Amino acid sequence: MKELGDILRRKGYRKIAFKVTRTQHLSIKASINGVKGTFILDTGASNSCVGFESVGKFLLNASQSKTKAAGAGAVGMTTQIALSNTLKMGRWKSDDFHLVVFDMSHVNTALREHKSRPVDGIIGADVLLEGEAIIDYAGHCLYLK
């Protein structure tokens, strides 16, 4: 699929590699506010998020939110919101990036039970839409504009 990468680069897309984990999740490296982390690339997640334990790590200024989160195996979870952050993946960057903060312990517990490494958070559809994402599953890369 070399042609795809060449075409997308000419159209202003940035290529970001991802790995497929043992659990068939797409694992991607990103930095938030200059701090590197590991995230699940999740096309089904409406918003990007991190766990409560990562607020300090990523230098987030989180505040309470009235929104409740729901995900695989969990509903009605209390959330916080962290506004105006910088997200960088490869050479792609968003300077006014908002994150949902919630308890991700159930996600990481499930990953550990399957002998996979825990993650810092999830990259969701908000980023994919902003970056006009194209996912090359065979080539294990994400393209963002």
CSV table of C-alpha atoms in Angstrom, one decimal:
chain,number,residue,atom,x,y,z
A,1,MET,CA,0.0,0.0,0.0
A,2,LYS,CA,2.9,2.3,-0.6
A,3,GLU,CA,0.8,4.2,-3.1
A,4,LEU,CA,-1.8,5.1,-0.4
A,5,GLY,CA,0.8,6.7,1.8
A,6,ASP,CA,2.3,8.7,-1.1
A,7,ILE,CA,-1.2,10.0,-2.1
A,8,LEU,CA,-2.1,10.9,1.4
A,9,ARG,CA,1.2,12.7,2.1
A,10,ARG,CA,0.6,14.8,-1.0
A,11,LYS,CA,-2.8,15.7,0.4
A,12,GLY,CA,-1.3,16.9,3.7
A,13,TYR,CA,-1.8,13.8,5.8
A,14,ARG,CA,0.6,12.7,8.5
A,15,LYS,CA,1.4,9.0,9.0
A,16,ILE,CA,1.3,7.6,12.5
A,17,ALA,CA,2.2,3.9,13.1
A,18,PHE,CA,0.2,1.7,15.5
A,19,LYS,CA,0.6,-1.8,16.8
A,20,VAL,CA,-2.1,-4.5,17.2
A,21,THR,CA,-2.0,-5.9,20.7
A,22,ARG,CA,-2.7,-9.5,21.8
A,23,THR,CA,-6.3,-8.4,22.6
A,24,GLN,CA,-6.7,-7.1,19.0
A,25,HIS,CA,-6.7,-3.5,20.2
A,26,LEU,CA,-4.9,-0.8,18.2
A,27,SER,CA,-2.1,0.6,20.4
A,28,ILE,CA,-0.8,4.1,19.5
A,29,LYS,CA,1.8,6.3,21.1
A,30,ALA,CA,0.9,10.0,21.7
A,31,SER,CA,2.0,12.8,23.9
A,32,ILE,CA,-0.3,15.1,25.9
A,33,ASN,CA,1.2,18.4,27.0
A,34,GLY,CA,4.6,17.1,26.1
A,35,VAL,CA,4.3,13.8,28.1
A,36,LYS,CA,4.4,10.5,26.2
A,37,GLY,CA,1.8,7.8,26.8
A,38,THR,CA,0.3,4.7,25.3
A,39,PHE,CA,-3.3,4.8,24.1
A,40,ILE,CA,-5.9,2.5,22.5
A,41,LEU,CA,-7.1,3.8,19.1
A,42,ASP,CA,-10.9,3.3,19.4
A,43,THR,CA,-13.2,4.3,16.5
A,44,GLY,CA,-16.2,3.5,18.7
A,45,ALA,CA,-15.2,5.9,21.5
A,46,SER,CA,-16.9,9.3,21.0
A,47,ASN,CA,-14.3,11.2,23.0
A,48,SER,CA,-10.6,10.8,23.8
A,49,CYS,CA,-10.0,10.1,27.5
A,50,VAL,CA,-7.5,9.3,30.2
A,51,GLY,CA,-7.8,7.7,33.6
A,52,PHE,CA,-8.0,9.7,36.8
A,53,GLU,CA,-4.5,8.4,37.7
A,54,SER,CA,-3.1,10.1,34.6
A,55,VAL,CA,-4.2,13.7,35.5
A,56,GLY,CA,-0.8,14.5,37.2
A,57,LYS,CA,1.2,12.6,34.6
A,58,PHE,CA,-0.1,14.6,31.7
A,59,LEU,CA,-0.2,17.9,33.6
A,60,LEU,CA,-4.0,18.2,33.2
A,61,ASN,CA,-6.2,20.9,34.7
A,62,ALA,CA,-9.3,18.8,35.2
A,63,SER,CA,-12.6,20.0,36.6
A,64,GLN,CA,-15.8,18.2,37.5
A,65,SER,CA,-18.3,17.4,34.7
A,66,LYS,CA,-22.0,16.5,34.9
A,67,THR,CA,-21.6,14.1,32.0
A,68,LYS,CA,-21.6,10.4,32.9
A,69,ALA,CA,-19.4,8.0,30.9
A,70,ALA,CA,-20.3,4.6,29.6
A,71,GLY,CA,-18.1,2.0,28.0
A,72,ALA,CA,-17.7,-1.8,27.5
A,73,GLY,CA,-18.7,-3.2,30.9
A,74,ALA,CA,-19.3,0.0,32.7
A,75,VAL,CA,-22.0,2.7,32.8
A,76,GLY,CA,-22.8,5.8,34.8
A,77,MET,CA,-19.2,6.6,35.6
A,78,THR,CA,-18.3,10.0,37.1
A,79,THR,CA,-16.2,12.1,34.8
A,80,GLN,CA,-14.0,15.2,34.7
A,81,ILE,CA,-13.1,17.4,31.8
A,82,ALA,CA,-9.6,18.7,31.0
A,83,LEU,CA,-9.7,21.6,28.5
A,84,SER,CA,-7.1,23.2,26.3
A,85,ASN,CA,-4.4,20.6,26.1
A,86,THR,CA,-1.9,19.8,23.4
A,87,LEU,CA,-2.1,16.4,21.7
A,88,LYS,CA,0.7,15.2,19.5
A,89,MET,CA,0.9,11.9,17.5
A,90,GLY,CA,3.9,11.6,15.2
A,91,ARG,CA,4.1,14.9,13.3
A,92,TRP,CA,0.3,15.6,13.7
A,93,LYS,CA,-0.7,18.0,16.5
A,94,SER,CA,-3.8,19.6,18.0
A,95,ASP,CA,-3.3,22.6,20.2
A,96,ASP,CA,-6.8,23.0,21.7
A,97,PHE,CA,-7.5,19.4,22.7
A,98,HIS,CA,-10.2,18.4,25.3
A,99,LEU,CA,-10.1,15.2,27.3
A,100,VAL,CA,-12.6,13.3,29.3
A,101,VAL,CA,-11.1,11.9,32.6
A,102,PHE,CA,-12.7,8.9,34.1
A,103,ASP,CA,-11.9,5.6,36.0
A,104,MET,CA,-10.2,3.4,33.4
A,105,SER,CA,-9.3,0.7,35.9
A,106,HIS,CA,-11.8,-1.8,34.4
A,107,VAL,CA,-10.1,-1.3,31.0
A,108,ASN,CA,-6.6,-1.9,32.3
A,109,THR,CA,-7.7,-4.8,34.5
A,110,ALA,CA,-9.1,-6.5,31.4
A,111,LEU,CA,-5.9,-5.8,29.5
A,112,ARG,CA,-3.7,-7.2,32.3
A,113,GLU,CA,-5.9,-10.4,32.5
A,114,HIS,CA,-5.1,-11.0,28.8
A,115,LYS,CA,-1.4,-10.4,29.4
A,116,SER,CA,-1.4,-7.0,27.6
A,117,ARG,CA,0.1,-3.9,28.9
A,118,PRO,CA,-2.1,-1.2,30.5
A,119,VAL,CA,-2.8,2.0,28.6
A,120,ASP,CA,-2.9,5.7,29.7
A,121,GLY,CA,-6.1,6.4,27.7
A,122,ILE,CA,-8.1,6.2,24.6
A,123,ILE,CA,-7.9,8.1,21.4
A,124,GLY,CA,-11.5,8.4,20.1
A,125,ALA,CA,-13.6,9.7,17.3
A,126,ASP,CA,-13.1,13.3,18.3
A,127,VAL,CA,-9.5,13.1,17.1
A,128,LEU,CA,-10.3,10.9,14.1
A,129,LEU,CA,-12.9,13.4,12.9
A,130,GLU,CA,-10.7,16.5,13.5
A,131,GLY,CA,-7.9,14.9,11.6
A,132,GLU,CA,-10.1,13.5,8.8
A,133,ALA,CA,-8.6,10.1,9.7
A,134,ILE,CA,-7.9,7.3,7.4
A,135,ILE,CA,-6.9,4.0,9.0
A,136,ASP,CA,-4.7,1.5,7.0
A,137,TYR,CA,-5.3,-1.7,9.0
A,138,ALA,CA,-3.1,-3.8,6.7
A,139,GLY,CA,-0.2,-1.3,7.0
A,140,HIS,CA,-0.8,-0.6,10.7
A,141,CYS,CA,-0.9,3.1,10.3
A,142,LEU,CA,-3.2,6.0,10.9
A,143,TYR,CA,-3.2,9.0,8.7
A,144,LEU,CA,-4.4,12.4,10.0
A,145,LYS,CA,-4.7,15.7,8.1
